[in-house]
Coordinates of C-alpha atoms in Angstrom, one line a residue:
X274 CA 50.6 3.6 -52.7
X275 CA 48.0 6.3 -53.9
X276 CA 47.7 6.7 -57.6
X277 CA 46.3 9.7 -60.0
X278 CA 44.9 7.4 -62.7
X279 CA 42.8 4.4 -62.9
X280 CA 43.3 1.5 -65.1
X281 CA 40.2 -0.4 -66.2
X282 CA 39.0 -3.1 -68.7
X283 CA 35.7 -2.2 -70.7
X284 CA 33.0 -4.9 -71.3
X285 CA 34.6 -5.2 -74.7
X286 CA 38.1 -6.1 -73.2
X287 CA 39.8 -2.9 -73.9
X288 CA 42.2 -1.8 -71.5
X289 CA 42.0 2.1 -70.6
X290 CA 43.8 4.4 -68.4
X291 CA 41.7 7.6 -67.2
X292 CA 42.7 10.4 -64.8
X293 CA 40.8 10.2 -61.5
X294 CA 40.0 13.7 -61.6
X295 CA 37.9 12.8 -64.2
X296 CA 35.8 10.5 -62.6
X297 CA 32.3 11.4 -61.0
X298 CA 30.9 8.3 -59.5
X299 CA 31.8 4.6 -59.5
X300 CA 28.8 2.0 -58.8
X301 CA 28.8 -1.6 -58.3
X302 CA 26.5 -3.3 -60.6
X303 CA 23.4 -5.4 -59.4
X304 CA 22.4 -8.3 -61.7
X305 CA 19.1 -6.0 -62.6
X306 CA 21.8 -3.4 -63.5
X307 CA 23.6 -5.6 -65.7
X308 CA 20.5 -6.6 -67.6
X309 CA 19.3 -3.3 -68.1
X310 CA 22.6 -2.0 -69.5
X311 CA 22.6 -5.3 -71.7
X312 CA 19.1 -4.3 -72.9
X313 CA 19.8 -0.7 -73.4
X314 CA 23.1 -1.2 -75.5
X315 CA 21.4 -3.7 -77.5
X316 CA 18.6 -1.6 -78.3
X317 CA 20.4 1.8 -78.5
X318 CA 23.7 0.6 -80.1
X319 CA 23.3 -2.8 -81.3
X320 CA 26.1 -3.9 -79.1
X321 CA 25.8 -7.4 -77.1
X322 CA 27.5 -7.8 -73.7
X323 CA 28.1 -10.5 -71.6
X324 CA 26.7 -9.2 -68.2
X325 CA 29.0 -11.6 -66.3
X326 CA 31.9 -9.6 -67.7
X327 CA 30.7 -6.2 -66.0
X328 CA 31.3 -5.1 -62.5
X329 CA 30.9 -1.5 -62.2
X330 CA 29.8 1.4 -64.0
X331 CA 32.1 4.7 -63.9
X332 CA 30.5 7.7 -64.6
X333 CA 32.7 10.7 -65.6
X334 CA 32.5 14.5 -64.9
X335 CA 30.7 15.0 -68.3
X336 CA 27.9 12.5 -67.4
X337 CA 29.2 9.8 -70.0
X338 CA 29.8 6.3 -68.4
X339 CA 31.8 3.3 -69.1
X340 CA 30.9 0.0 -67.9
X341 CA 34.2 -2.1 -66.4
X342 CA 35.2 -5.5 -65.6
X343 CA 37.2 -4.5 -62.0
X344 CA 35.5 -4.9 -58.7
X345 CA 35.6 -2.2 -56.3
X346 CA 38.3 -4.1 -54.4
X347 CA 40.5 -4.3 -57.7
X348 CA 40.3 -0.8 -58.0
X349 CA 41.3 -0.2 -54.6
X350 CA 44.2 -2.7 -54.8
X351 CA 45.5 -0.1 -57.7
X352 CA 46.0 2.4 -54.8
X353 CA 42.5 4.4 -55.4
X354 CA 41.1 5.0 -52.3
X355 CA 37.3 5.3 -52.5
X356 CA 34.7 6.9 -50.4
X357 CA 31.0 5.6 -50.1
X358 CA 28.9 8.5 -50.5
X359 CA 25.8 6.2 -49.6
X360 CA 23.6 4.2 -52.0
X361 CA 26.4 2.2 -53.1
X362 CA 28.0 5.1 -54.9
X363 CA 31.7 5.6 -54.5
X364 CA 34.1 8.6 -55.6
X365 CA 37.9 8.5 -55.4
X366 CA 38.8 10.3 -52.1
X367 CA 41.4 12.6 -53.6
X368 CA 38.5 14.0 -56.0
X369 CA 36.5 15.1 -53.1
X370 CA 37.4 18.9 -52.4
X371 CA 34.5 19.7 -49.8
X372 CA 31.5 19.0 -48.5
X373 CA 28.3 21.3 -47.4
X374 CA 24.9 20.8 -45.9
X375 CA 22.1 20.1 -48.4
X376 CA 19.2 22.2 -47.1
X377 CA 15.6 22.1 -47.4
X378 CA 16.0 25.3 -49.7
X379 CA 18.3 23.3 -52.1
X380 CA 15.9 20.6 -52.3
X381 CA 12.9 23.0 -52.9
X382 CA 15.1 24.6 -55.8
X383 CA 15.7 21.2 -57.2
X384 CA 12.0 20.0 -57.0
X385 CA 11.3 23.7 -58.7
X386 CA 13.7 22.3 -61.7
X387 CA 11.6 19.1 -62.3
X388 CA 14.2 16.7 -60.2
X389 CA 12.7 14.1 -58.2
X390 CA 14.4 13.5 -55.0
X391 CA 13.8 9.8 -54.0
X392 CA 16.0 9.5 -51.3
X393 CA 17.2 12.0 -48.2
X394 CA 20.3 13.8 -48.9
X395 CA 22.1 15.6 -46.2
X396 CA 25.2 17.1 -48.0
X397 CA 26.5 18.4 -51.3
X398 CA 30.0 17.1 -52.2
X399 CA 32.1 18.9 -54.3
X400 CA 34.4 16.8 -56.4
X401 CA 36.8 17.7 -59.2
X402 CA 34.2 16.2 -61.6
X403 CA 31.3 18.0 -60.3
X404 CA 28.9 17.9 -57.4
X405 CA 27.1 14.9 -56.1
X406 CA 24.4 14.8 -53.5
X407 CA 25.2 12.1 -50.5
X408 CA 23.0 10.7 -47.9
X409 CA 25.9 11.1 -45.4
X410 CA 26.5 14.2 -43.5
X411 CA 29.1 16.6 -44.6
X412 CA 31.3 15.6 -41.5
X413 CA 30.9 11.8 -42.4
X414 CA 32.0 12.4 -45.8
X415 CA 35.3 14.4 -44.8
X416 CA 35.9 11.6 -42.2
X417 CA 35.5 8.8 -44.9
X418 CA 37.8 10.9 -47.1
X419 CA 40.4 11.2 -44.4
X420 CA 40.0 7.4 -43.7
X421 CA 40.4 6.3 -47.4
X422 CA 43.3 8.3 -47.7
X423 CA 45.1 7.0 -44.9
X424 CA 44.3 3.3 -46.0
X425 CA 44.9 4.2 -49.6
X426 CA 48.6 4.9 -48.8
X427 CA 48.7 8.7 -48.1
X428 CA 50.8 8.2 -45.1
X429 CA 52.3 11.0 -42.9
X430 CA 55.4 10.3 -45.0
X431 CA 53.7 11.3 -48.5
X432 CA 52.1 14.7 -46.9
X433 CA 53.4 17.9 -47.2
X434 CA 55.3 19.1 -44.3
X435 CA 52.6 21.7 -43.8
X436 CA 49.7 19.2 -44.0
X437 CA 51.7 16.8 -41.5
X438 CA 52.3 19.6 -39.1
X439 CA 48.7 20.7 -39.1
X440 CA 47.7 18.9 -36.1
X441 CA 50.3 20.5 -33.9
X442 CA 49.5 23.1 -31.4
X443 CA 51.5 26.3 -32.3
X444 CA 54.4 26.9 -29.8
X445 CA 54.1 29.3 -27.1
X446 CA 56.1 32.3 -27.4
X447 CA 58.5 33.0 -24.7
X448 CA 57.2 35.9 -22.2

């Protein structure tokens, strides 16, 4: 059953519930990521964390982030279908509102704004929490979204009648 919120436990053991539409990205953390986060939090905020208690980093639309103990599978078990945008970056499927090609002009424009693009992006993915670049094509993103929504419990029964009928051909008018 799909949900519209995410419950997670911070690295401090605090249980939080946030609306899905505020989540920009969810990234699983490698051991290196965990060590960098530990060092950064110690240096900047004087906070000691146990890297073994952290599984993912959740980034929000306002670019803040929280470290969470839950794994991607545990998040999915809550009824949150996730779409992989490439490079181990996941977005709640319900947050994706569209995708379009990322053009060479777009890349040049970003380079002019001092961005460094260290991978090839094929699409701009619009989400309720902001735009994200993806290495997948717009068609791949929308296919992954549809599959995730199906697997996440958004069955035909839960679709609006209009959406459920959208794949049907219009009836021919009698002559």
